[in-house]
């Protein structure tokens, strides 16, 4: 099937560390709902905005994307990650 634009952004920029919604560097800090609720600041209150913040700014070993992806691309990939988390990847 043809990948959506957001899925393509994810595959091109995120999947190297987060394939399948996992985390190859810090195994517990996945992109699954339980991990986002536990580790990502403000995910419970404002899920997409919390993901956008992390993608823009990075954290520790995760690089910042604000100079690499457009605001629209960051919004699209964050929405995709939020949807995938809700659906269980
Ligand atoms: C954490 C998204 C690219 C490495 C996270 C988290 C999100 C996220 C939402 C929080 C997960 C949690 O705390 O459970 C993304 C997206 C990416 C991307 C959407 C692409 C635009 C990458 C890449 C790497 C990476 C390329 C590796 C080079 C990490 C690491 C953490 C993390 C190490 C844990 C940070 C910490 O709390 O110390 N990512 N990520 N990410 N990501 Fe990414």
mmCIF file of C-alpha atoms and ligand atoms in Angstrom:
data_model
loop_
_atom_site.group_PDB
_atom_site.id
_atom_site.type_symbol
_atom_site.label_atom_id
_atom_site.label_comp_id
_atom_site.label_asym_id
_atom_site.label_seq_id
_atom_site.Cartn_x
_atom_site.Cartn_y
_atom_site.Cartn_z
ATOM 1 C CA UNK A 1 0.000 0.000 0.000
ATOM 2 C CA UNK A 2 1.122 3.540 -0.606
ATOM 3 C CA UNK A 3 2.389 5.187 2.536
ATOM 4 C CA UNK A 4 0.706 8.346 3.721
ATOM 5 C CA UNK A 5 2.918 11.413 3.716
ATOM 6 C CA UNK A 6 3.137 11.284 7.516
ATOM 7 C CA UNK A 7 4.143 7.620 7.488
ATOM 8 C CA UNK A 8 6.840 8.482 4.967
ATOM 9 C CA UNK A 9 8.159 11.309 7.180
ATOM 10 C CA UNK A 10 8.250 8.826 10.062
ATOM 11 C CA UNK A 11 10.048 6.172 8.030
ATOM 12 C CA UNK A 12 12.602 8.672 6.727
ATOM 13 C CA UNK A 13 13.359 10.482 10.008
ATOM 14 C CA UNK A 14 12.258 8.435 12.999
ATOM 15 C CA UNK A 15 12.186 4.738 12.180
ATOM 16 C CA UNK A 16 15.981 4.400 12.457
ATOM 17 C CA UNK A 17 15.504 4.681 16.231
ATOM 18 C CA UNK A 18 11.743 4.094 16.592
ATOM 19 C CA UNK A 19 10.957 1.241 14.197
ATOM 20 C CA UNK A 20 7.553 -0.223 14.981
ATOM 21 C CA UNK A 21 7.011 2.424 17.663
ATOM 22 C CA UNK A 22 9.931 1.113 19.732
ATOM 23 C CA UNK A 23 13.152 2.755 20.884
ATOM 24 C CA UNK A 24 16.440 1.073 20.017
ATOM 25 C CA UNK A 25 18.499 3.359 22.305
ATOM 26 C CA UNK A 26 16.353 3.471 25.462
ATOM 27 C CA UNK A 27 14.125 0.418 25.225
ATOM 28 C CA UNK A 28 11.518 1.523 27.770
ATOM 29 C CA UNK A 29 10.980 4.951 26.133
ATOM 30 C CA UNK A 30 8.884 3.693 23.254
ATOM 31 C CA UNK A 31 6.191 5.541 21.304
ATOM 32 C CA UNK A 32 3.484 3.292 22.768
ATOM 33 C CA UNK A 33 0.712 4.903 24.742
ATOM 34 C CA UNK A 34 1.792 3.503 28.116
ATOM 35 C CA UNK A 35 5.349 4.814 27.665
ATOM 36 C CA UNK A 36 4.202 8.231 26.404
ATOM 37 C CA UNK A 37 1.932 8.599 29.431
ATOM 38 C CA UNK A 38 4.796 7.626 31.719
ATOM 39 C CA UNK A 39 7.796 9.420 30.201
ATOM 40 C CA UNK A 40 6.671 12.237 27.884
ATOM 41 C CA UNK A 41 5.887 15.457 29.754
ATOM 42 C CA UNK A 42 2.298 16.660 29.286
ATOM 43 C CA UNK A 43 1.287 13.770 27.011
ATOM 44 C CA UNK A 44 -1.842 13.133 29.024
ATOM 45 C CA UNK A 45 -2.939 16.788 28.880
ATOM 46 C CA UNK A 46 -1.967 17.724 25.318
ATOM 47 C CA UNK A 47 -0.767 14.669 23.452
ATOM 48 C CA UNK A 48 0.027 16.035 19.985
ATOM 49 C CA UNK A 49 1.555 19.249 21.338
ATOM 50 C CA UNK A 50 3.767 17.209 23.691
ATOM 51 C CA UNK A 51 5.050 15.110 20.769
ATOM 52 C CA UNK A 52 5.601 18.240 18.662
ATOM 53 C CA UNK A 53 7.700 19.762 21.456
ATOM 54 C CA UNK A 54 9.929 16.694 21.689
ATOM 55 C CA UNK A 55 10.388 16.498 17.902
ATOM 56 C CA UNK A 56 11.186 20.212 17.623
ATOM 57 C CA UNK A 57 13.692 20.238 20.466
ATOM 58 C CA UNK A 58 14.932 16.674 20.830
ATOM 59 C CA UNK A 59 15.968 15.272 24.198
ATOM 60 C CA UNK A 60 19.248 13.682 25.316
ATOM 61 C CA UNK A 61 20.218 11.235 22.537
ATOM 62 C CA UNK A 62 17.262 12.211 20.341
ATOM 63 C CA UNK A 63 18.157 14.968 17.868
ATOM 64 C CA UNK A 64 16.095 18.139 17.371
ATOM 65 C CA UNK A 65 14.169 18.344 14.099
ATOM 66 C CA UNK A 66 13.149 21.999 14.048
ATOM 67 C CA UNK A 67 15.844 22.873 11.504
ATOM 68 C CA UNK A 68 15.322 19.692 9.488
ATOM 69 C CA UNK A 69 11.556 19.363 9.118
ATOM 70 C CA UNK A 70 9.000 22.101 8.430
ATOM 71 C CA UNK A 71 6.390 22.999 11.046
ATOM 72 C CA UNK A 72 3.814 21.247 8.848
ATOM 73 C CA UNK A 73 5.918 18.083 8.608
ATOM 74 C CA UNK A 74 6.446 18.072 12.393
ATOM 75 C CA UNK A 75 2.703 18.500 12.944
ATOM 76 C CA UNK A 76 1.938 15.686 10.498
ATOM 77 C CA UNK A 77 4.431 13.216 11.971
ATOM 78 C CA UNK A 78 3.359 14.046 15.540
ATOM 79 C CA UNK A 79 -0.280 13.441 14.619
ATOM 80 C CA UNK A 80 0.742 10.131 13.038
ATOM 81 C CA UNK A 81 2.661 9.056 16.158
ATOM 82 C CA UNK A 82 -0.330 9.999 18.345
ATOM 83 C CA UNK A 83 -2.704 7.985 16.151
ATOM 84 C CA UNK A 84 -0.392 4.992 16.078
ATOM 85 C CA UNK A 85 -0.014 5.137 19.868
ATOM 86 C CA UNK A 86 -3.805 5.172 20.271
ATOM 87 C CA UNK A 87 -4.104 2.204 17.879
ATOM 88 C CA UNK A 88 -1.300 0.189 19.498
ATOM 89 C CA UNK A 89 1.073 0.480 16.527
HETATM 90 C C1 LIG B 1 12.046 9.672 22.635
HETATM 91 C C2 LIG B 1 9.424 10.849 18.718
HETATM 92 C C3 LIG B 1 13.437 10.530 16.000
HETATM 93 C C4 LIG B 1 15.861 8.773 19.792
HETATM 94 C C5 LIG B 1 10.982 10.026 21.812
HETATM 95 C C6 LIG B 1 9.655 10.332 22.257
HETATM 96 C C7 LIG B 1 8.934 10.684 21.170
HETATM 97 C C8 LIG B 1 9.794 10.593 20.028
HETATM 98 C C9 LIG B 1 7.454 11.081 21.126
HETATM 99 C C10 LIG B 1 9.178 10.219 23.712
HETATM 100 C C11 LIG B 1 8.977 8.727 24.012
HETATM 101 C C12 LIG B 1 9.005 8.373 25.468
HETATM 102 O O1 LIG B 1 9.558 9.153 26.272
HETATM 103 O O2 LIG B 1 8.490 7.260 25.799
HETATM 104 C C13 LIG B 1 10.293 10.866 17.638
HETATM 105 C C14 LIG B 1 9.914 11.251 16.299
HETATM 106 C C15 LIG B 1 11.046 11.229 15.551
HETATM 107 C C16 LIG B 1 12.124 10.761 16.403
HETATM 108 C C17 LIG B 1 8.488 11.585 15.862
HETATM 109 C C18 LIG B 1 11.241 11.662 14.119
HETATM 110 C C19 LIG B 1 10.782 12.891 13.704
HETATM 111 C C20 LIG B 1 14.422 9.952 16.765
HETATM 112 C C21 LIG B 1 15.722 9.536 16.285
HETATM 113 C C22 LIG B 1 16.404 9.035 17.363
HETATM 114 C C23 LIG B 1 15.526 9.150 18.516
HETATM 115 C C24 LIG B 1 16.206 9.610 14.839
HETATM 116 C C25 LIG B 1 17.794 8.438 17.442
HETATM 117 C C26 LIG B 1 18.852 9.027 16.804
HETATM 118 C C27 LIG B 1 15.058 8.937 20.907
HETATM 119 C C28 LIG B 1 15.519 8.718 22.267
HETATM 120 C C29 LIG B 1 14.424 9.021 23.100
HETATM 121 C C30 LIG B 1 13.309 9.379 22.215
HETATM 122 C C31 LIG B 1 16.900 8.277 22.714
HETATM 123 C C32 LIG B 1 14.398 9.037 24.617
HETATM 124 C C33 LIG B 1 14.867 10.442 25.067
HETATM 125 C C34 LIG B 1 15.028 10.551 26.569
HETATM 126 O O3 LIG B 1 14.011 10.722 27.255
HETATM 127 O O4 LIG B 1 16.179 10.457 27.046
HETATM 128 N N1 LIG B 1 11.047 10.188 20.452
HETATM 129 N N2 LIG B 1 11.625 10.566 17.662
HETATM 130 N N3 LIG B 1 14.321 9.694 18.113
HETATM 131 N N4 LIG B 1 13.747 9.338 20.913
HETATM 132 FE FE1 LIG B 1 12.696 9.971 19.301
#
